[in-house]
Amino acid sequence: QVQLQESGPGLVEPSQTLSLTCTVSGGSISRGSFYWSWIRQPAGKGLEWIGRIYASGSTNYNPSLKSRVTISVDTPKNQFSLKLSSVTAADTAVYYCARDNDWFAPWGQGTLVTVSS
Amino acid sequence: DIQMTQSPSSLSASVGDRVTITCQASQDISNYLNWYQQKPGKAPKLLMYDASNLETGVPSRFSGSGSGTDFTFTISSLQPEDIATYYCQHYYNLPRTFGQGTKLEI
């Protein structure tokens, strides 16, 4: 079955750009009518949808983050990526990638990104 | 953005209890509502979609109902492995938003 795995630096300095990649295995990112989403969760808090991408490259972003977010897709590598610019401590969170069919399933295991100098 | 409000925020129950969590949307979302279970240190897991449809492989003690603005999630007989935080999420429009979560304890 489809599995997702996030990867990227666990520590990012303030004002820099957070970059994460989600690798999809067990199925093609281009197959089916799925979007691919990024979701984050600060420690002890709730879930925040960041944005999504379709295999064609079409994107949607949460307006609260839109000015700082870029999501891209690399279909030959079966990956999609997140870039979040001008990060602050408030961006410290576990970042998840997930397949998006209006509901999110499956999810990656998540990766903790800490913003600190 | 559509606001999703869950209640209660936390709940203590005993094994075998019937447990009910509610989720209220700030506007009519039809049945575009999903429920997730998140155990400590783990990613959320989809339990129910379209308000009342059980995801494949999810035990039948879990159920959901509702439409419009008010939704209910029920565990008919609480099991020790059900200890987790539960979230609702709408998909009526963008951005997708989640409830604040209900932490279930025994």
PDB file of C-alpha atoms in Angstrom:
ATOM      1  CA  GLN A   1       0.000   0.000   0.000  1.00  0.00           C
ATOM      2  CA  VAL A   2       0.991   3.634  -0.323  1.00  0.00           C
ATOM      3  CA  GLN A   3       3.461   4.900   2.256  1.00  0.00           C
ATOM      4  CA  LEU A   4       4.841   8.396   2.795  1.00  0.00           C
ATOM      5  CA  GLN A   5       8.089   9.476   4.430  1.00  0.00           C
ATOM      6  CA  GLU A   6       9.166  12.998   5.295  1.00  0.00           C
ATOM      7  CA  SER A   7      12.803  14.045   5.205  1.00  0.00           C
ATOM      8  CA  GLY A   8      14.775  17.218   5.757  1.00  0.00           C
ATOM      9  CA  PRO A   9      16.729  19.234   8.304  1.00  0.00           C
ATOM     10  CA  GLY A  10      15.512  19.056  11.870  1.00  0.00           C
ATOM     11  CA  LEU A  11      16.915  22.465  12.768  1.00  0.00           C
ATOM     12  CA  VAL A  12      16.424  25.710  10.879  1.00  0.00           C
ATOM     13  CA  GLU A  13      17.679  29.132  11.892  1.00  0.00           C
ATOM     14  CA  PRO A  14      15.226  32.012  12.288  1.00  0.00           C
ATOM     15  CA  SER A  15      14.552  33.976   9.085  1.00  0.00           C
ATOM     16  CA  GLN A  16      15.788  31.070   6.963  1.00  0.00           C
ATOM     17  CA  THR A  17      13.786  28.725   4.738  1.00  0.00           C
ATOM     18  CA  LEU A  18      12.450  25.397   5.957  1.00  0.00           C
ATOM     19  CA  SER A  19      12.675  22.697   3.277  1.00  0.00           C
ATOM     20  CA  LEU A  20      11.114  19.249   3.524  1.00  0.00           C
ATOM     21  CA  THR A  21      10.539  16.430   1.067  1.00  0.00           C
ATOM     22  CA  CYS A  22       7.908  13.713   1.141  1.00  0.00           C
ATOM     23  CA  THR A  23       8.738  10.484  -0.681  1.00  0.00           C
ATOM     24  CA  VAL A  24       5.804   8.359  -1.769  1.00  0.00           C
ATOM     25  CA  SER A  25       6.259   4.606  -2.127  1.00  0.00           C
ATOM     26  CA  GLY A  26       3.927   1.782  -3.052  1.00  0.00           C
ATOM     27  CA  GLY A  27       2.129   3.809  -5.690  1.00  0.00           C
ATOM     28  CA  SER A  28       2.615   6.542  -8.231  1.00  0.00           C
ATOM     29  CA  ILE A  29       2.090  10.123  -7.157  1.00  0.00           C
ATOM     30  CA  SER A  30       0.579  10.688 -10.588  1.00  0.00           C
ATOM     31  CA  ARG A  31      -2.011   7.926 -10.380  1.00  0.00           C
ATOM     32  CA  GLY A  32      -5.539   8.635  -9.285  1.00  0.00           C
ATOM     33  CA  SER A  33      -7.302  11.867  -8.455  1.00  0.00           C
ATOM     34  CA  PHE A  34      -5.349  12.599  -5.321  1.00  0.00           C
ATOM     35  CA  TYR A  35      -3.841  15.754  -3.973  1.00  0.00           C
ATOM     36  CA  TRP A  36      -0.796  15.594  -1.723  1.00  0.00           C
ATOM     37  CA  SER A  37      -0.834  17.739   1.398  1.00  0.00           C
ATOM     38  CA  TRP A  38       1.407  19.130   4.104  1.00  0.00           C
ATOM     39  CA  ILE A  39       0.049  19.466   7.659  1.00  0.00           C
ATOM     40  CA  ARG A  40       1.855  20.616  10.785  1.00  0.00           C
ATOM     41  CA  GLN A  41       1.394  20.269  14.533  1.00  0.00           C
ATOM     42  CA  PRO A  42       3.207  22.348  17.155  1.00  0.00           C
ATOM     43  CA  ALA A  43       4.053  20.407  20.287  1.00  0.00           C
ATOM     44  CA  GLY A  44       0.975  19.822  22.408  1.00  0.00           C
ATOM     45  CA  LYS A  45      -1.273  21.631  19.965  1.00  0.00           C
ATOM     46  CA  GLY A  46      -3.671  20.886  17.136  1.00  0.00           C
ATOM     47  CA  LEU A  47      -3.315  20.261  13.435  1.00  0.00           C
ATOM     48  CA  GLU A  48      -2.894  22.970  10.797  1.00  0.00           C
ATOM     49  CA  TRP A  49      -3.273  22.309   7.080  1.00  0.00           C
ATOM     50  CA  ILE A  50      -0.483  24.067   5.184  1.00  0.00           C
ATOM     51  CA  GLY A  51      -1.331  23.349   1.564  1.00  0.00           C
ATOM     52  CA  ARG A  52      -1.557  20.770  -1.187  1.00  0.00           C
ATOM     53  CA  ILE A  53      -0.422  19.934  -4.680  1.00  0.00           C
ATOM     54  CA  TYR A  54      -1.801  17.866  -7.530  1.00  0.00           C
ATOM     55  CA  ALA A  55       0.474  15.798  -9.746  1.00  0.00           C
ATOM     56  CA  SER A  56      -0.024  18.386 -12.489  1.00  0.00           C
ATOM     57  CA  GLY A  57       1.557  20.993 -10.228  1.00  0.00           C
ATOM     58  CA  SER A  58      -1.643  22.792  -9.299  1.00  0.00           C
ATOM     59  CA  THR A  59      -1.438  24.084  -5.724  1.00  0.00           C
ATOM     60  CA  ASN A  60      -3.640  25.425  -2.945  1.00  0.00           C
ATOM     61  CA  TYR A  61      -2.298  27.080   0.189  1.00  0.00           C
ATOM     62  CA  ASN A  62      -3.663  28.060   3.562  1.00  0.00           C
ATOM     63  CA  PRO A  63      -4.138  31.847   3.393  1.00  0.00           C
ATOM     64  CA  SER A  64      -2.518  32.157   6.821  1.00  0.00           C
ATOM     65  CA  LEU A  65       0.774  30.895   5.346  1.00  0.00           C
ATOM     66  CA  LYS A  66       0.353  31.589   1.654  1.00  0.00           C
ATOM     67  CA  SER A  67       2.909  34.394   1.433  1.00  0.00           C
ATOM     68  CA  ARG A  68       5.652  32.122   2.768  1.00  0.00           C
ATOM     69  CA  VAL A  69       4.775  28.679   1.365  1.00  0.00           C
ATOM     70  CA  THR A  70       5.757  26.917  -1.816  1.00  0.00           C
ATOM     71  CA  ILE A  71       4.814  23.309  -2.530  1.00  0.00           C
ATOM     72  CA  SER A  72       6.282  21.556  -5.551  1.00  0.00           C
ATOM     73  CA  VAL A  73       6.171  18.076  -7.051  1.00  0.00           C
ATOM     74  CA  ASP A  74       8.774  15.867  -8.716  1.00  0.00           C
ATOM     75  CA  THR A  75       6.788  13.117 -10.384  1.00  0.00           C
ATOM     76  CA  PRO A  76       9.767  11.103 -11.735  1.00  0.00           C
ATOM     77  CA  LYS A  77      11.110  10.860  -8.179  1.00  0.00           C
ATOM     78  CA  ASN A  78       7.615  10.326  -6.732  1.00  0.00           C
ATOM     79  CA  GLN A  79       8.207  13.163  -4.304  1.00  0.00           C
ATOM     80  CA  PHE A  80       6.638  16.438  -3.300  1.00  0.00           C
ATOM     81  CA  SER A  81       8.267  19.182  -1.294  1.00  0.00           C
ATOM     82  CA  LEU A  82       7.520  22.027   1.081  1.00  0.00           C
ATOM     83  CA  LYS A  83       9.382  25.297   1.404  1.00  0.00           C
ATOM     84  CA  LEU A  84       8.454  27.751   4.156  1.00  0.00           C
ATOM     85  CA  SER A  85      10.364  30.997   4.138  1.00  0.00           C
ATOM     86  CA  SER A  86      11.207  33.529   6.834  1.00  0.00           C
ATOM     87  CA  VAL A  87      10.641  31.060   9.634  1.00  0.00           C
ATOM     88  CA  THR A  88      10.286  32.011  13.281  1.00  0.00           C
ATOM     89  CA  ALA A  89       9.981  30.018  16.486  1.00  0.00           C
ATOM     90  CA  ALA A  90       6.240  29.826  15.830  1.00  0.00           C
ATOM     91  CA  ASP A  91       6.989  27.515  12.897  1.00  0.00           C
ATOM     92  CA  THR A  92       8.514  24.900  15.198  1.00  0.00           C
ATOM     93  CA  ALA A  93       6.339  21.841  14.758  1.00  0.00           C
ATOM     94  CA  VAL A  94       6.057  18.272  13.582  1.00  0.00           C
ATOM     95  CA  TYR A  95       5.451  18.417   9.847  1.00  0.00           C
ATOM     96  CA  TYR A  96       3.419  15.669   8.201  1.00  0.00           C
ATOM     97  CA  CYS A  97       2.794  14.839   4.586  1.00  0.00           C
ATOM     98  CA  ALA A  98      -0.371  12.998   3.628  1.00  0.00           C
ATOM     99  CA  ARG A  99      -2.328  11.826   0.642  1.00  0.00           C
ATOM    100  CA  ASP A 100      -5.341  14.091   0.225  1.00  0.00           C
ATOM    101  CA  ASN A 101      -8.618  12.695  -1.054  1.00  0.00           C
ATOM    102  CA  ASP A 102     -10.622  15.284   0.884  1.00  0.00           C
ATOM    103  CA  TRP A 103      -9.608  13.161   3.844  1.00  0.00           C
ATOM    104  CA  PHE A 104      -5.995  12.617   4.746  1.00  0.00           C
ATOM    105  CA  ALA A 105      -4.828   9.028   4.489  1.00  0.00           C
ATOM    106  CA  PRO A 106      -2.247   7.709   4.731  1.00  0.00           C
ATOM    107  CA  TRP A 107       0.111  10.030   6.604  1.00  0.00           C
ATOM    108  CA  GLY A 108       3.848  10.031   6.896  1.00  0.00           C
ATOM    109  CA  GLN A 109       5.317   9.451  10.332  1.00  0.00           C
ATOM    110  CA  GLY A 110       6.107  13.155  10.699  1.00  0.00           C
ATOM    111  CA  THR A 111       9.343  15.044  11.160  1.00  0.00           C
ATOM    112  CA  LEU A 112      10.136  17.554  13.897  1.00  0.00           C
ATOM    113  CA  VAL A 113      11.495  20.855  12.687  1.00  0.00           C
ATOM    114  CA  THR A 114      12.851  23.228  15.310  1.00  0.00           C
ATOM    115  CA  VAL A 115      13.465  26.873  14.495  1.00  0.00           C
ATOM    116  CA  SER A 116      16.328  28.101  16.627  1.00  0.00           C
ATOM    117  CA  SER A 117      19.704  29.764  16.353  1.00  0.00           C
TER     118      SER A 117
ATOM    119  CA  ASP B   1     -12.166  29.930   7.430  1.00  0.00           C
ATOM    120  CA  ILE B   2     -14.636  27.450   8.884  1.00  0.00           C
ATOM    121  CA  GLN B   3     -14.099  27.000  12.620  1.00  0.00           C
ATOM    122  CA  MET B   4     -14.458  23.499  14.040  1.00  0.00           C
ATOM    123  CA  THR B   5     -15.228  23.292  17.746  1.00  0.00           C
ATOM    124  CA  GLN B   6     -14.951  19.993  19.576  1.00  0.00           C
ATOM    125  CA  SER B   7     -16.281  19.152  22.989  1.00  0.00           C
ATOM    126  CA  PRO B   8     -15.203  18.144  25.431  1.00  0.00           C
ATOM    127  CA  SER B   9     -11.514  19.039  25.196  1.00  0.00           C
ATOM    128  CA  SER B  10     -10.713  16.103  27.442  1.00  0.00           C
ATOM    129  CA  LEU B  11     -12.644  13.143  28.682  1.00  0.00           C
ATOM    130  CA  SER B  12     -12.007  10.467  31.272  1.00  0.00           C
ATOM    131  CA  ALA B  13     -13.833   7.184  30.862  1.00  0.00           C
ATOM    132  CA  SER B  14     -13.627   3.538  31.823  1.00  0.00           C
ATOM    133  CA  VAL B  15     -13.130   0.427  29.732  1.00  0.00           C
ATOM    134  CA  GLY B  16     -16.479  -0.625  28.326  1.00  0.00           C
ATOM    135  CA  ASP B  17     -17.992   2.861  28.517  1.00  0.00           C
ATOM    136  CA  ARG B  18     -19.851   4.459  25.665  1.00  0.00           C
ATOM    137  CA  VAL B  19     -17.983   7.619  24.719  1.00  0.00           C
ATOM    138  CA  THR B  20     -19.343  10.493  22.659  1.00  0.00           C
ATOM    139  CA  ILE B  21     -17.462  13.457  21.217  1.00  0.00           C
ATOM    140  CA  THR B  22     -19.144  16.320  19.416  1.00  0.00           C
ATOM    141  CA  CYS B  23     -17.858  18.599  16.682  1.00  0.00           C
ATOM    142  CA  GLN B  24     -19.601  21.793  15.643  1.00  0.00           C
ATOM    143  CA  ALA B  25     -18.843  23.695  12.439  1.00  0.00           C
ATOM    144  CA  SER B  26     -19.188  27.464  12.214  1.00  0.00           C
ATOM    145  CA  GLN B  27     -21.295  27.051   9.076  1.00  0.00           C
ATOM    146  CA  ASP B  28     -23.171  24.329   7.219  1.00  0.00           C
ATOM    147  CA  ILE B  29     -20.662  21.790   5.869  1.00  0.00           C
ATOM    148  CA  SER B  30     -23.189  19.147   4.773  1.00  0.00           C
ATOM    149  CA  ASN B  31     -21.553  15.799   5.610  1.00  0.00           C
ATOM    150  CA  TYR B  32     -18.028  16.876   4.618  1.00  0.00           C
ATOM    151  CA  LEU B  33     -16.539  15.823   7.940  1.00  0.00           C
ATOM    152  CA  ASN B  34     -13.811  13.373   8.873  1.00  0.00           C
ATOM    153  CA  TRP B  35     -12.555  11.952  12.176  1.00  0.00           C
ATOM    154  CA  TYR B  36      -8.984  11.022  13.099  1.00  0.00           C
ATOM    155  CA  GLN B  37      -7.313   9.249  16.007  1.00  0.00           C
ATOM    156  CA  GLN B  38      -3.857  10.312  17.127  1.00  0.00           C
ATOM    157  CA  LYS B  39      -1.839   8.326  19.645  1.00  0.00           C
ATOM    158  CA  PRO B  40       1.140   9.937  21.408  1.00  0.00           C
ATOM    159  CA  GLY B  41       4.155  10.328  19.137  1.00  0.00           C
ATOM    160  CA  LYS B  42       2.252   9.011  16.122  1.00  0.00           C
ATOM    161  CA  ALA B  43       0.664  10.498  13.047  1.00  0.00           C
ATOM    162  CA  PRO B  44      -3.103  10.885  12.972  1.00  0.00           C
ATOM    163  CA  LYS B  45      -5.047   7.972  11.538  1.00  0.00           C
ATOM    164  CA  LEU B  46      -8.251   8.340   9.554  1.00  0.00           C
ATOM    165  CA  LEU B  47     -11.163   6.601  11.265  1.00  0.00           C
ATOM    166  CA  MET B  48     -14.233   7.981   9.528  1.00  0.00           C
ATOM    167  CA  TYR B  49     -14.969   9.989   6.402  1.00  0.00           C
ATOM    168  CA  ASP B  50     -18.092  11.679   5.092  1.00  0.00           C
ATOM    169  CA  ALA B  51     -19.295  11.931   8.707  1.00  0.00           C
ATOM    170  CA  SER B  52     -20.479   8.346   8.996  1.00  0.00           C
ATOM    171  CA  ASN B  53     -18.369   6.064   6.809  1.00  0.00           C
ATOM    172  CA  LEU B  54     -15.932   3.771   8.571  1.00  0.00           C
ATOM    173  CA  GLU B  55     -12.465   3.598   7.027  1.00  0.00           C
ATOM    174  CA  THR B  56     -11.434   0.098   5.981  1.00  0.00           C
ATOM    175  CA  GLY B  57      -9.997  -1.896   8.858  1.00  0.00           C
ATOM    176  CA  VAL B  58     -11.357   0.368  11.602  1.00  0.00           C
ATOM    177  CA  PRO B  59     -13.283  -1.511  14.315  1.00  0.00           C
ATOM    178  CA  SER B  60     -17.049  -1.274  14.198  1.00  0.00           C
ATOM    179  CA  ARG B  61     -17.226   0.080  17.755  1.00  0.00           C
ATOM    180  CA  PHE B  62     -16.431   3.446  16.182  1.00  0.00           C
ATOM    181  CA  SER B  63     -19.273   5.339  14.543  1.00  0.00           C
ATOM    182  CA  GLY B  64     -20.156   8.828  13.423  1.00  0.00           C
ATOM    183  CA  SER B  65     -23.237  10.822  12.571  1.00  0.00           C
ATOM    184  CA  GLY B  66     -24.444  14.284  11.788  1.00  0.00           C
ATOM    185  CA  SER B  67     -24.921  16.750   9.000  1.00  0.00           C
ATOM    186  CA  GLY B  68     -24.949  20.486   8.614  1.00  0.00           C
ATOM    187  CA  THR B  69     -23.165  21.998  11.600  1.00  0.00           C
ATOM    188  CA  ASP B  70     -23.421  19.347  14.318  1.00  0.00           C
ATOM    189  CA  PHE B  71     -21.610  16.029  14.330  1.00  0.00           C
ATOM    190  CA  THR B  72     -21.099  13.196  16.781  1.00  0.00           C
ATOM    191  CA  PHE B  73     -18.374  10.583  17.090  1.00  0.00           C
ATOM    192  CA  THR B  74     -19.054   7.566  19.292  1.00  0.00           C
ATOM    193  CA  ILE B  75     -17.066   4.668  20.679  1.00  0.00           C
ATOM    194  CA  SER B  76     -19.657   2.089  21.703  1.00  0.00           C
ATOM    195  CA  SER B  77     -17.457   0.187  24.160  1.00  0.00           C
ATOM    196  CA  LEU B  78     -14.173   1.846  25.080  1.00  0.00           C
ATOM    197  CA  GLN B  79     -11.076  -0.331  24.817  1.00  0.00           C
ATOM    198  CA  PRO B  80      -7.653   0.403  26.355  1.00  0.00           C
ATOM    199  CA  GLU B  81      -6.139   0.860  22.898  1.00  0.00           C
ATOM    200  CA  ASP B  82      -8.588   3.694  22.182  1.00  0.00           C
ATOM    201  CA  ILE B  83      -6.677   6.051  24.448  1.00  0.00           C
ATOM    202  CA  ALA B  84      -5.740   8.859  22.104  1.00  0.00           C
ATOM    203  CA  THR B  85      -6.649  12.333  20.959  1.00  0.00           C
ATOM    204  CA  TYR B  86      -9.455  12.570  18.431  1.00  0.00           C
ATOM    205  CA  TYR B  87      -9.823  15.296  15.812  1.00  0.00           C
ATOM    206  CA  CYS B  88     -12.568  16.282  13.436  1.00  0.00           C
ATOM    207  CA  GLN B  89     -11.760  17.934  10.096  1.00  0.00           C
ATOM    208  CA  HIS B  90     -13.979  19.490   7.444  1.00  0.00           C
ATOM    209  CA  TYR B  91     -13.467  19.474   3.700  1.00  0.00           C
ATOM    210  CA  TYR B  92     -16.330  21.726   2.644  1.00  0.00           C
ATOM    211  CA  ASN B  93     -13.918  24.301   1.252  1.00  0.00           C
ATOM    212  CA  LEU B  94     -10.362  25.551   1.574  1.00  0.00           C
ATOM    213  CA  PRO B  95      -8.580  25.897   3.848  1.00  0.00           C
ATOM    214  CA  ARG B  96      -9.179  22.545   5.491  1.00  0.00           C
ATOM    215  CA  THR B  97      -9.416  23.035   9.244  1.00  0.00           C
ATOM    216  CA  PHE B  98      -9.412  20.712  12.221  1.00  0.00           C
ATOM    217  CA  GLY B  99     -11.072  20.798  15.583  1.00  0.00           C
ATOM    218  CA  GLN B 100      -8.836  21.457  18.566  1.00  0.00           C
ATOM    219  CA  GLY B 101      -8.924  17.824  19.596  1.00  0.00           C
ATOM    220  CA  THR B 102     -10.467  15.733  22.361  1.00  0.00           C
ATOM    221  CA  LYS B 103      -8.036  13.900  24.612  1.00  0.00           C
ATOM    222  CA  LEU B 104      -9.488  10.633  25.813  1.00  0.00           C
ATOM    223  CA  GLU B 105      -8.123   9.128  29.014  1.00  0.00           C
ATOM    224  CA  ILE B 106      -8.964   6.113  31.112  1.00  0.00           C
TER     225      ILE B 106
END
